[in-house]
Short mmCIF file of C-alpha atoms in Angstrom, two decimals:
data_model
loop_
_atom_site.label_atom_id
_atom_site.label_comp_id
_atom_site.label_asym_id
_atom_site.label_seq_id
_atom_site.Cartn_x
_atom_site.Cartn_y
_atom_site.Cartn_z
CA MET I 57 -32.23 -32.18 -3.70
CA SER I 58 -30.98 -35.03 -5.88
CA SER I 59 -29.50 -34.18 -9.25
CA PRO I 60 -31.72 -34.28 -12.34
CA ILE I 61 -31.89 -37.35 -14.55
CA ASP I 62 -30.22 -36.62 -17.88
CA PHE I 63 -32.41 -37.92 -20.67
CA TYR I 64 -30.55 -38.04 -24.00
CA PHE I 65 -32.64 -38.50 -27.11
CA ASP I 66 -32.77 -37.89 -30.84
CA PHE I 67 -36.16 -36.56 -31.93
CA SER I 68 -35.91 -38.92 -34.89
CA SER I 69 -35.65 -41.95 -32.59
CA PRO I 70 -38.95 -43.82 -32.01
CA TYR I 71 -37.55 -45.38 -28.84
CA GLY I 72 -36.61 -41.87 -27.72
CA TYR I 73 -40.22 -40.83 -28.20
CA LEU I 74 -41.62 -43.86 -26.40
CA ALA I 75 -39.34 -43.31 -23.41
CA SER I 76 -40.04 -39.56 -23.37
CA THR I 77 -43.65 -40.31 -22.44
CA ARG I 78 -42.58 -42.29 -19.36
CA ILE I 79 -39.37 -40.78 -17.99
CA GLU I 80 -41.00 -37.92 -16.06
CA ALA I 81 -43.18 -40.23 -13.98
CA ILE I 82 -40.14 -42.31 -13.03
CA ALA I 83 -38.12 -39.22 -12.17
CA GLU I 84 -40.94 -37.74 -10.11
CA LYS I 85 -41.40 -40.99 -8.19
CA HIS I 86 -37.83 -40.62 -6.97
CA GLY I 87 -37.89 -36.87 -6.36
CA ARG I 88 -35.93 -36.08 -9.48
CA THR I 89 -36.44 -33.84 -12.47
CA VAL I 90 -35.67 -34.57 -16.12
CA ASN I 91 -32.93 -32.71 -17.94
CA TRP I 92 -33.88 -32.96 -21.64
CA GLN I 93 -30.72 -33.51 -23.68
CA PRO I 94 -31.33 -33.58 -27.44
CA ILE I 95 -28.55 -35.24 -29.43
CA LEU I 96 -27.97 -35.99 -33.10
CA LEU I 97 -27.40 -39.68 -33.77
CA GLY I 98 -26.05 -38.90 -37.24
CA ALA I 99 -23.00 -37.26 -35.67
CA ILE I 100 -22.67 -39.93 -32.99
CA PHE I 101 -22.91 -42.84 -35.46
CA LYS I 102 -19.81 -41.47 -37.25
CA VAL I 103 -17.90 -42.15 -34.04
CA SER I 104 -19.65 -45.35 -32.98
CA GLY I 105 -19.68 -47.00 -36.40
CA GLN I 106 -23.42 -47.54 -36.40
CA ALA I 107 -26.21 -46.63 -38.83
CA PRO I 108 -29.89 -45.74 -38.44
CA LEU I 109 -31.66 -48.75 -36.92
CA THR I 110 -34.19 -49.24 -39.70
CA THR I 111 -31.45 -49.46 -42.35
CA TYR I 112 -30.10 -52.77 -41.00
CA PRO I 113 -31.35 -55.95 -42.71
CA LEU I 114 -33.39 -58.12 -40.31
CA ARG I 115 -32.82 -55.78 -37.36
CA GLY I 116 -34.60 -52.95 -39.17
CA ASP I 117 -37.72 -55.03 -39.82
CA TYR I 118 -37.78 -56.13 -36.21
CA ALA I 119 -37.43 -52.53 -35.05
CA LEU I 120 -40.44 -51.42 -37.08
CA HIS I 121 -42.50 -54.22 -35.57
CA ASP I 122 -41.18 -53.55 -32.08
CA PHE I 123 -41.81 -49.77 -32.13
CA ALA I 124 -45.51 -50.39 -32.74
CA ARG I 125 -45.70 -53.29 -30.27
CA ALA I 126 -44.02 -51.28 -27.51
CA ALA I 127 -46.36 -48.36 -28.19
CA ARG I 128 -49.40 -50.65 -28.02
CA GLU I 129 -48.27 -52.12 -24.71
CA ASN I 130 -47.93 -48.69 -23.14
CA LYS I 131 -51.02 -47.33 -24.90
CA THR I 132 -48.88 -44.60 -26.44
CA PRO I 133 -50.24 -43.11 -29.66
CA PHE I 134 -47.77 -43.92 -32.42
CA GLN I 135 -47.50 -44.17 -36.16
CA MET I 136 -44.31 -44.58 -38.11
CA PRO I 137 -43.58 -41.18 -39.70
CA ASP I 138 -42.99 -40.83 -43.41
CA PRO I 139 -40.38 -39.65 -44.31
CA PHE I 140 -38.20 -41.34 -41.70
CA PRO I 141 -35.61 -40.71 -40.36
CA VAL I 142 -35.41 -36.93 -40.72
CA GLY I 143 -32.82 -34.47 -39.47
CA ALA I 144 -33.72 -33.06 -36.08
CA VAL I 145 -31.19 -30.22 -36.17
CA ALA I 146 -33.71 -27.37 -36.03
CA ALA I 147 -35.80 -28.93 -33.27
CA SER I 148 -32.67 -29.76 -31.28
CA ARG I 149 -31.24 -26.25 -31.71
CA ALA I 150 -34.58 -24.91 -30.53
CA CYS I 151 -34.12 -26.90 -27.31
CA CYS I 152 -30.63 -25.46 -26.88
CA TRP I 153 -32.04 -21.97 -27.38
CA LEU I 154 -34.74 -22.61 -24.78
CA LYS I 155 -32.15 -23.93 -22.34
CA ALA I 156 -29.80 -21.00 -22.97
CA SER I 157 -32.44 -18.34 -22.53
CA ASP I 158 -32.46 -16.33 -19.33
CA ASP I 159 -36.01 -15.28 -20.06
CA PRO I 160 -38.16 -16.77 -17.31
CA GLN I 161 -40.78 -17.42 -19.99
CA HIS I 162 -38.48 -20.01 -21.40
CA ASP I 163 -38.35 -22.14 -18.34
CA HIS I 164 -38.19 -25.87 -17.88
CA ALA I 165 -41.94 -26.40 -18.15
CA ARG I 166 -41.92 -24.74 -21.56
CA LEU I 167 -38.98 -26.82 -22.76
CA THR I 168 -40.81 -29.93 -21.57
CA LYS I 169 -43.93 -28.91 -23.42
CA PHE I 170 -41.89 -28.20 -26.55
CA VAL I 171 -40.10 -31.57 -26.42
CA HIS I 172 -43.39 -33.44 -26.12
CA GLY I 173 -44.87 -31.23 -28.83
CA ILE I 174 -42.12 -32.07 -31.34
CA PHE I 175 -42.36 -35.79 -30.60
CA HIS I 176 -46.15 -35.64 -30.95
CA ALA I 177 -45.95 -33.73 -34.23
CA PHE I 178 -43.63 -36.38 -35.65
CA TYR I 179 -44.99 -39.65 -34.23
CA VAL I 180 -48.67 -38.87 -33.94
CA ASP I 181 -49.40 -36.17 -36.53
CA ASN I 182 -46.81 -37.33 -39.10
CA GLN I 183 -45.43 -33.83 -39.57
CA ASN I 184 -41.94 -33.41 -40.95
CA ILE I 185 -40.05 -32.01 -37.97
CA SER I 186 -36.99 -31.26 -40.09
CA ASP I 187 -39.04 -28.33 -41.40
CA VAL I 188 -38.38 -25.14 -39.39
CA GLU I 189 -41.97 -24.04 -39.91
CA VAL I 190 -43.19 -27.18 -38.15
CA VAL I 191 -40.76 -26.55 -35.30
CA LEU I 192 -42.00 -22.97 -34.92
CA ALA I 193 -45.64 -24.08 -35.04
CA VAL I 194 -44.97 -26.46 -32.14
CA ALA I 195 -43.23 -23.64 -30.29
CA LYS I 196 -46.23 -21.42 -30.83
CA SER I 197 -48.52 -24.06 -29.34
CA ALA I 198 -46.23 -24.04 -26.31
CA GLN I 199 -46.65 -20.26 -25.97
CA ILE I 200 -43.07 -19.63 -27.00
CA ASN I 201 -42.11 -16.44 -28.82
CA THR I 202 -41.53 -17.77 -32.32
CA ASP I 203 -39.81 -14.66 -33.68
CA ALA I 204 -37.26 -14.89 -30.90
CA MET I 205 -36.85 -18.61 -31.49
CA ALA I 206 -36.41 -18.15 -35.24
CA ALA I 207 -33.63 -15.63 -34.53
CA GLY I 208 -32.13 -18.05 -32.01
CA LEU I 209 -32.04 -20.88 -34.52
CA ALA I 210 -29.85 -18.73 -36.79
CA ASP I 211 -27.57 -17.64 -33.95
CA GLN I 212 -24.04 -19.06 -34.14
CA SER I 213 -23.86 -19.49 -30.37
CA ILE I 214 -26.93 -21.76 -30.47
CA LYS I 215 -25.50 -23.79 -33.36
CA ASP I 216 -22.30 -24.13 -31.32
CA ALA I 217 -24.27 -25.08 -28.21
CA LEU I 218 -25.85 -28.07 -29.96
CA LYS I 219 -22.53 -29.13 -31.47
CA SER I 220 -20.92 -28.91 -28.07
CA ALA I 221 -23.80 -30.82 -26.43
CA VAL I 222 -23.36 -33.69 -28.89
CA GLU I 223 -19.59 -33.74 -28.33
CA GLN I 224 -20.10 -33.81 -24.57
CA ALA I 225 -22.57 -36.65 -24.94
CA ILE I 226 -20.01 -38.66 -26.91
CA GLU I 227 -17.37 -37.93 -24.26
CA ARG I 228 -19.81 -39.28 -21.70
CA GLY I 229 -20.16 -42.49 -23.70
CA ILE I 230 -23.62 -41.87 -25.17
CA PHE I 231 -24.11 -43.85 -28.40
CA GLY I 232 -27.85 -44.37 -28.71
CA SER I 233 -31.30 -42.94 -28.09
CA PRO I 234 -32.69 -42.86 -25.52
CA THR I 235 -29.94 -42.94 -22.92
CA THR I 236 -30.89 -42.17 -19.34
CA VAL I 237 -28.10 -41.07 -17.02
CA VAL I 238 -28.62 -41.31 -13.28
CA ASP I 239 -25.69 -40.03 -11.22
CA GLU I 240 -23.21 -40.90 -14.01
CA GLU I 241 -24.75 -44.34 -14.55
CA LEU I 242 -25.84 -44.88 -18.18
CA PHE I 243 -28.87 -46.89 -19.25
CA TRP I 244 -29.40 -47.30 -22.97
CA GLY I 245 -32.82 -48.08 -24.37
CA SER I 246 -36.49 -47.42 -23.75
CA ASP I 247 -36.67 -51.00 -22.47
CA ARG I 248 -34.36 -50.07 -19.59
CA LEU I 249 -36.71 -47.66 -17.84
CA GLU I 250 -37.84 -50.37 -15.42
CA GLN I 251 -34.18 -50.97 -14.62
CA VAL I 252 -33.66 -47.23 -14.11
CA ASP I 253 -36.62 -47.29 -11.73
CA ARG I 254 -35.10 -50.19 -9.77
CA TRP I 255 -31.68 -48.50 -9.75
CA LEU I 256 -33.21 -45.34 -8.30
CA SER I 257 -35.17 -47.34 -5.71
CA ARG I 258 -32.13 -49.28 -4.50
CA GLY I 259 -29.47 -46.64 -5.00
CA GLY I 260 -27.62 -48.96 -7.35
CA TRP I 261 -26.55 -52.56 -6.80
CA MET J 278 -50.17 -78.31 -24.61
CA SER J 279 -48.83 -74.94 -25.78
CA SER J 280 -45.89 -74.92 -28.15
CA PRO J 281 -42.37 -74.55 -26.73
CA ILE J 282 -40.66 -71.18 -26.50
CA ASP J 283 -37.82 -71.01 -29.01
CA PHE J 284 -34.76 -69.54 -27.33
CA TYR J 285 -32.11 -68.53 -29.86
CA PHE J 286 -28.65 -67.80 -28.52
CA ASP J 287 -24.98 -67.70 -29.39
CA PHE J 288 -22.84 -69.29 -26.65
CA SER J 289 -20.43 -66.39 -27.14
CA SER J 290 -23.13 -63.83 -26.28
CA PRO J 291 -23.10 -62.62 -22.64
CA TYR J 292 -26.71 -61.50 -22.93
CA GLY J 293 -27.52 -64.98 -24.23
CA TYR J 294 -25.96 -66.44 -21.10
CA LEU J 295 -27.75 -64.04 -18.78
CA ALA J 296 -31.12 -64.81 -20.35
CA SER J 297 -30.43 -68.55 -20.38
CA THR J 298 -30.46 -68.53 -16.59
CA ARG J 299 -33.96 -67.03 -16.51
CA ILE J 300 -35.90 -68.30 -19.53
CA GLU J 301 -36.90 -71.66 -18.06
CA ALA J 302 -38.65 -70.13 -15.05
CA ILE J 303 -40.65 -67.85 -17.35
CA ALA J 304 -41.57 -70.73 -19.65
CA GLU J 305 -42.57 -72.96 -16.76
CA LYS J 306 -44.75 -70.23 -15.26
CA HIS J 307 -46.80 -70.31 -18.44
CA GLY J 308 -46.84 -74.07 -18.94
CA ARG J 309 -44.25 -73.96 -21.71
CA THR J 310 -40.94 -75.65 -22.33
CA VAL J 311 -37.76 -74.14 -23.79
CA ASN J 312 -36.48 -75.20 -27.19
CA TRP J 313 -32.74 -74.39 -27.09
CA GLN J 314 -31.70 -73.01 -30.47
CA PRO J 315 -27.97 -72.30 -30.77
CA ILE J 316 -27.05 -69.92 -33.59
CA LEU J 317 -23.81 -68.41 -34.85
CA LEU J 318 -23.86 -64.62 -34.85
CA GLY J 319 -20.78 -64.52 -37.10
CA ALA J 320 -22.84 -65.95 -39.95
CA ILE J 321 -25.88 -63.82 -39.14
CA PHE J 322 -23.89 -60.57 -38.93
CA LYS J 323 -22.80 -61.11 -42.55
CA VAL J 324 -26.46 -60.78 -43.51
CA SER J 325 -27.48 -58.13 -40.99
CA GLY J 326 -24.45 -55.88 -41.45
CA GLN J 327 -23.53 -55.90 -37.79
CA ALA J 328 -20.36 -56.73 -35.86
CA PRO J 329 -19.63 -58.20 -32.42
CA LEU J 330 -21.05 -55.84 -29.81
CA THR J 331 -17.81 -55.21 -27.96
CA THR J 332 -16.04 -54.08 -31.14
CA TYR J 333 -18.16 -50.93 -31.50
CA PRO J 334 -16.66 -47.71 -30.11
CA LEU J 335 -18.74 -46.35 -27.20
CA ARG J 336 -21.36 -49.10 -27.47
CA GLY J 337 -18.74 -51.76 -26.74
CA ASP J 338 -17.60 -50.07 -23.52
CA TYR J 339 -21.19 -49.69 -22.42
CA ALA J 340 -21.88 -53.35 -23.16
CA LEU J 341 -18.97 -54.50 -20.97
CA HIS J 342 -20.28 -52.36 -18.13
CA ASP J 343 -23.85 -53.48 -18.71
CA PHE J 344 -23.09 -57.24 -18.82
CA ALA J 345 -21.63 -57.06 -15.31
CA ARG J 346 -24.35 -54.74 -14.00
CA ALA J 347 -27.14 -56.96 -15.34
CA ALA J 348 -25.45 -60.02 -13.82
CA ARG J 349 -25.14 -58.26 -10.45
CA GLU J 350 -28.81 -57.30 -10.47
CA ASN J 351 -29.90 -60.88 -11.07
CA LYS J 352 -27.20 -62.31 -8.80
CA THR J 353 -25.91 -64.37 -11.71
CA PRO J 354 -22.25 -65.41 -11.46
CA PHE J 355 -20.38 -63.75 -14.32
CA GLN J 356 -16.94 -62.76 -15.40
CA MET J 357 -15.97 -61.53 -18.82
CA PRO J 358 -14.16 -64.41 -20.52
CA ASP J 359 -10.72 -63.98 -22.02
CA PRO J 360 -10.38 -64.58 -24.95
CA PHE J 361 -13.69 -63.10 -26.10
CA PRO J 362 -15.55 -63.58 -28.38
CA VAL J 363 -14.72 -67.15 -29.36
CA GLY J 364 -16.23 -69.41 -32.01
CA ALA J 365 -19.02 -71.55 -30.63
CA VAL J 366 -19.19 -73.91 -33.59
CA ALA J 367 -18.24 -77.08 -31.70
CA ALA J 368 -20.55 -76.39 -28.76
CA SER J 369 -23.40 -75.51 -31.13
CA ARG J 370 -22.86 -78.62 -33.24
CA ALA J 371 -22.90 -80.63 -30.04
CA CYS J 372 -26.38 -79.25 -29.35
CA CYS J 373 -27.50 -80.22 -32.85
CA TRP J 374 -26.15 -83.71 -32.28
CA LEU J 375 -28.01 -83.98 -28.97
CA LYS J 376 -31.20 -82.77 -30.63
CA ALA J 377 -30.80 -85.16 -33.57
CA SER J 378 -30.13 -88.21 -31.46
CA ASP J 379 -32.86 -90.78 -31.07
CA ASP J 380 -31.09 -92.18 -28.06
CA PRO J 381 -33.36 -91.57 -25.07
CA GLN J 382 -30.20 -90.83 -23.09
CA HIS J 383 -29.86 -87.69 -25.12
CA ASP J 384 -33.11 -86.19 -24.09
CA HIS J 385 -34.15 -82.62 -23.45
CA ALA J 386 -32.98 -82.61 -19.85
CA ARG J 387 -29.49 -83.57 -20.97
CA LEU J 388 -29.43 -80.89 -23.66
CA THR J 389 -30.54 -78.36 -21.06
CA LYS J 390 -27.80 -79.46 -18.70
CA PHE J 391 -25.25 -79.27 -21.52
CA VAL J 392 -26.33 -75.75 -22.57
CA HIS J 393 -26.03 -74.48 -19.00
CA GLY J 394 -22.74 -76.32 -18.63
CA ILE J 395 -21.18 -74.64 -21.67
CA PHE J 396 -22.37 -71.20 -20.57
CA HIS J 397 -21.03 -71.84 -17.07
CA ALA J 398 -17.66 -73.04 -18.40
CA PHE J 399 -17.31 -69.85 -20.44
CA TYR J 400 -18.78 -67.14 -18.20
CA VAL J 401 -17.96 -68.49 -14.76
CA ASP J 402 -14.92 -70.74 -15.17
CA ASN J 403 -13.31 -68.75 -18.03
CA GLN J 404 -12.73 -71.86 -20.11
CA ASN J 405 -12.27 -71.49 -23.85
CA ILE J 406 -15.40 -73.14 -25.22
CA SER J 407 -14.08 -73.02 -28.79
CA ASP J 408 -11.86 -75.91 -27.67
CA VAL J 409 -13.47 -79.29 -28.45
CA GLU J 410 -11.88 -80.80 -25.35
CA VAL J 411 -13.69 -78.24 -23.19
CA VAL J 412 -16.95 -79.05 -24.96
CA LEU J 413 -16.47 -82.77 -24.35
CA ALA J 414 -15.57 -82.20 -20.71
CA VAL J 415 -18.84 -80.34 -20.22
CA ALA J 416 -20.66 -83.17 -21.99
CA LYS J 417 -19.02 -85.68 -19.66
CA SER J 418 -20.25 -83.71 -16.64
CA ALA J 419 -23.74 -83.97 -18.12
CA GLN J 420 -23.39 -87.78 -18.32
CA ILE J 421 -23.26 -87.66 -22.12
CA ASN J 422 -21.31 -90.29 -24.06
CA THR J 423 -18.32 -88.23 -25.19
CA ASP J 424 -17.02 -90.76 -27.72
CA ALA J 425 -20.36 -90.69 -29.46
CA MET J 426 -20.47 -86.89 -29.29
CA ALA J 427 -16.93 -86.58 -30.67
CA ALA J 428 -17.98 -88.74 -33.61
CA GLY J 429 -21.13 -86.67 -34.02
CA LEU J 430 -19.16 -83.42 -34.17
CA ALA J 431 -17.25 -84.76 -37.17
CA ASP J 432 -20.40 -86.01 -38.90
CA GLN J 433 -21.34 -84.06 -42.03
CA SER J 434 -25.06 -84.36 -41.25
CA ILE J 435 -24.49 -82.60 -37.92
CA LYS J 436 -22.42 -79.86 -39.58
CA ASP J 437 -25.25 -79.44 -42.08
CA ALA J 438 -27.83 -79.40 -39.30
CA LEU J 439 -26.20 -76.40 -37.64
CA LYS J 440 -25.78 -74.58 -40.94
CA SER J 441 -29.42 -75.21 -41.73
CA ALA J 442 -30.52 -74.08 -38.25
CA VAL J 443 -28.69 -70.77 -38.70
CA GLU J 444 -30.22 -70.28 -42.15
CA GLN J 445 -33.69 -71.00 -40.78
CA ALA J 446 -33.10 -68.52 -37.96
CA ILE J 447 -32.19 -65.82 -40.49
CA GLU J 448 -35.30 -66.65 -42.52
CA ARG J 449 -37.31 -66.18 -39.35
CA GLY J 450 -35.77 -62.73 -38.87
CA ILE J 451 -33.37 -63.57 -36.03
CA PHE J 452 -30.46 -61.10 -35.95
CA GLY J 453 -29.23 -61.09 -32.34
CA SER J 454 -28.72 -63.11 -29.17
CA PRO J 455 -30.80 -63.87 -27.28
CA THR J 456 -34.01 -63.89 -29.27
CA THR J 457 -37.06 -65.44 -27.68
CA VAL J 458 -39.84 -66.54 -30.00
CA VAL J 459 -43.32 -67.09 -28.58
CA ASP J 460 -45.86 -68.30 -31.13
CA GLU J 461 -43.98 -66.57 -33.98
CA GLU J 462 -43.56 -63.34 -31.99
CA LEU J 463 -39.90 -62.30 -31.70
CA PHE J 464 -38.36 -60.58 -28.68
CA TRP J 465 -34.73 -59.58 -28.97
CA GLY J 466 -32.62 -59.04 -25.89
CA SER J 467 -32.14 -60.32 -22.39
CA ASP J 468 -33.83 -57.12 -21.23
CA ARG J 469 -37.05 -58.23 -22.92
CA LEU J 470 -37.75 -61.24 -20.74
CA GLU J 471 -40.15 -59.24 -18.57
CA GLN J 472 -41.97 -58.26 -21.76
CA VAL J 473 -42.05 -61.92 -22.84
CA ASP J 474 -43.56 -62.75 -19.45
CA ARG J 475 -46.24 -60.08 -19.89
CA TRP J 476 -46.93 -61.23 -23.46
CA LEU J 477 -47.44 -64.79 -22.27
CA SER J 478 -49.69 -63.61 -19.41
CA ARG J 479 -51.92 -61.52 -21.65
CA GLY J 480 -51.76 -63.60 -24.81
CA GLY J 481 -50.34 -60.64 -26.69
CA TRP J 482 -51.66 -57.10 -26.93
#
């Protein structure tokens, strides 16, 4: 069995959302699974010297146009959320809690459903995913025990797990969302999924 | 006859080089020509708040890896020049001079040959293209009158032409290299050429 594809994303990244709707099909085509790896770009930008994409003159305007254009091409439902960007700490901690759980209820399928649910709440339903209540409502829709999740979000070990995950991502060279890692090979950007597909087909080049 | 594809690039941009080797085939496929538009990212970054790609922590290391990987995939000869980046003012002014000339010798085919020649000198032969002598040597290889070009490079109207071209690019929203513009639609990045191809095939979406 080949190792999973690590898919790093910030829930507040439109390109992360757009790629999240396509990465599983690519992984499946090559007999791989997707390891969802939420990260916080705010922490990473302090190291990389970058800022949120939409805050850059010229580049920000292009990004807004390009998000919508890329969504149209792939027929992915999308609207720019307002407010944007928002902090995805709670939603990301919730992922860490789901990954840390040894409860078989909280398995990979549920994490996958939760990830898609958060992205959908933000980019389709324009809900503010920085709000814990929104996060828990998405969890509920994914048949996750929300009382247990709420307790998990307040647990120091879960807070530490997210912090550690972000630090490990930085150590691995991750600086943007989405970043797809195939066997230690990094591909940054939702526009690199075709390249990821070719890399997997050829076993590199 | 459809309007030409505007291809904006900085000679000091590896992604600009990589895309320059592919843009003509895409244009030709759709009955278009390529309008070579040299720009100076140094001036643009002052407006957009960005810095040369390779100077960013994390992102810079990835870029160096990605330049070579992208070149390998497309079987494009490439080595990272040293020094890098360099100022492409002379080479860019030379393009403006070629474009401004009403001498039929200095036609589009010659400009195209010169653009490829400068990129090749920098990314294959590791020549310092900030050196006017290197620029003139490339021009000579493209059967361009180097005495006339040398005079043109010192001409205030040519200096102004490049300055004006960069300002017009900024007004158009150009912030990076390469940027391909099809009928006022901007596509940033060498990794967007497939998208440009699809856009041209479908007439947008």
